[in-house]
GROMACS .gro file of C-alpha atoms in nm:
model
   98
    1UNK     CA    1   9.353  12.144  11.301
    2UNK     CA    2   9.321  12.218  10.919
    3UNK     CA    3   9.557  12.248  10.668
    4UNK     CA    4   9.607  12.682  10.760
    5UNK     CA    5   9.612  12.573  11.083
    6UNK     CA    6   9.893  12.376  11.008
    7UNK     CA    7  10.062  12.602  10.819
    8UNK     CA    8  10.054  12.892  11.071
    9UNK     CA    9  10.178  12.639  11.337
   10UNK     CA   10  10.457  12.545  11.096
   11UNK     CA   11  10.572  12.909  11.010
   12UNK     CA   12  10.538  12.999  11.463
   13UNK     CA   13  10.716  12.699  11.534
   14UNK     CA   14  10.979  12.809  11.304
   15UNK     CA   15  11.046  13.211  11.247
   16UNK     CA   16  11.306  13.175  10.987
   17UNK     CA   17  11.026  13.043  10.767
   18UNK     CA   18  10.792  13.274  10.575
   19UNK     CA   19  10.407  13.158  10.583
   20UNK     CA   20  10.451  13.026  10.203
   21UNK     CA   21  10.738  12.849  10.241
   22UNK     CA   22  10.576  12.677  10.559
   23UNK     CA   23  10.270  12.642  10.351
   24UNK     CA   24  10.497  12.529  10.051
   25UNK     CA   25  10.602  12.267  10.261
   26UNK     CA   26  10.287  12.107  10.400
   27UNK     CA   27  10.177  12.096  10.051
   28UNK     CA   28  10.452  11.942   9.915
   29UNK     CA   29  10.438  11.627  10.173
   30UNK     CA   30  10.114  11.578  10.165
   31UNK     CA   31  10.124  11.556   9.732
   32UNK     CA   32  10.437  11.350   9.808
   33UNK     CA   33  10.198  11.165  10.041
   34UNK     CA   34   9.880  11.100   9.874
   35UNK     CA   35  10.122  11.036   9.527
   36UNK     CA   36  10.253  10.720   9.744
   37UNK     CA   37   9.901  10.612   9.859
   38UNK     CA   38   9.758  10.623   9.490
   39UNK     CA   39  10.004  10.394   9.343
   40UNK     CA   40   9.933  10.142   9.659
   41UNK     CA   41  10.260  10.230   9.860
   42UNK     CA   42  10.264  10.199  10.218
   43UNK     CA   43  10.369  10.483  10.422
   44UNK     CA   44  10.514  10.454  10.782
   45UNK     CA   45  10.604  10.740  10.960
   46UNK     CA   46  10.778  10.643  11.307
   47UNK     CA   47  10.581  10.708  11.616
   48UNK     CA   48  10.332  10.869  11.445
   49UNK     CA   49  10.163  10.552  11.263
   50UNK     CA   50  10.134  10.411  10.913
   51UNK     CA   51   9.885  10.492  10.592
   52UNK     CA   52   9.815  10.187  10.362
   53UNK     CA   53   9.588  10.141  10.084
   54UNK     CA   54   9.278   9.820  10.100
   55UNK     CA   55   9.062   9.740   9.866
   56UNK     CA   56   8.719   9.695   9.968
   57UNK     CA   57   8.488   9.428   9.720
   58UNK     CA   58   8.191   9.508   9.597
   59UNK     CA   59   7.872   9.447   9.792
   60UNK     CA   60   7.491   9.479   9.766
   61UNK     CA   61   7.352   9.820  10.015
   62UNK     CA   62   7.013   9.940  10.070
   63UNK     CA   63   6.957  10.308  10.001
   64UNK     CA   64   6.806  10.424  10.296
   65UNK     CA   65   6.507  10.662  10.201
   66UNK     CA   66   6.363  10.387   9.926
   67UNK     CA   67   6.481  10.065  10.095
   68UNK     CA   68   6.582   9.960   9.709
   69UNK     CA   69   6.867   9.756   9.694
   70UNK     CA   70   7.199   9.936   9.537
   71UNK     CA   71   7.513   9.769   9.364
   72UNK     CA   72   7.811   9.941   9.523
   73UNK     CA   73   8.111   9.844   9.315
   74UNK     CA   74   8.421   9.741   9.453
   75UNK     CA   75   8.692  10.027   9.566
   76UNK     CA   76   9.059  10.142   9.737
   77UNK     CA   77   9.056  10.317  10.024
   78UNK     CA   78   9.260  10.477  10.243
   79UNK     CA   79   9.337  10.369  10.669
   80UNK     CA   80   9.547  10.523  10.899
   81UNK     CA   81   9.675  10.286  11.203
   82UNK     CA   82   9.823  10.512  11.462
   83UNK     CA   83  10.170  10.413  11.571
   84UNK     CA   84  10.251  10.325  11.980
   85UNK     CA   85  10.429  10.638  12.081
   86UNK     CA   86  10.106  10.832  11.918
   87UNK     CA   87   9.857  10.603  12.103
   88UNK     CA   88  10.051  10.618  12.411
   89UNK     CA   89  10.044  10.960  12.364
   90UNK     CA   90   9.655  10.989  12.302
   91UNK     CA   91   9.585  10.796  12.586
   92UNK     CA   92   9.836  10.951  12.848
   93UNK     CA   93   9.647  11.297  12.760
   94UNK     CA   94   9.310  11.126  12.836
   95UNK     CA   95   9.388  11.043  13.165
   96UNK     CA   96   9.527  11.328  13.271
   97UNK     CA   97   9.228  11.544  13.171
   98UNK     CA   98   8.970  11.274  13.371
   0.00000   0.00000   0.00000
């Protein structure tokens, strides 16, 4: 699912919204959302899981064409950890479809 995918499911799911308001407000959480993640908040969402910032340190790679050895300076990313209902979920789904 993509983000117009999520906005037409938005607007079905709920006929007294227009397609820009539902796209309105997909955008607006997901601003609201990455806002949060760039100042290093932690976001939990309840049964769905949790977004928090790490930092990674910098390391030495190999640049795989030349072989040459590449600095790679340190960085923040970004990890989702699925919540219990969600992995329940997931996995309930799998083995229903084996």
């Amino acid at each position: 699912m993509n983000r117009s995918d999520l906005f037409d499911a938005l607007a079905e799911r709920y006929p007294h919204l227009t397609a820009s308001d539902a796209e309105a407000a997909v955008k607006t959480l997901l601003e609201a959302m990455t806002e949060s993640l760039v100042a290093g908040h932690r976001i939990e969402i309840r049964g769905f899981g949790s977004f928090v910032v790490s930092k990674r340190a910098a390391r030495q790679a190999r640049n795989p064409r030349t072989g040459e050895r590449v600095a790679v300076p340190p960085k923040r990313v970004a990890h989702f950890k699925p919540g219990k209902a969600l992995r329940e979920a997931v996995d309930r789904h799998e083995r229903s479809t084996a």
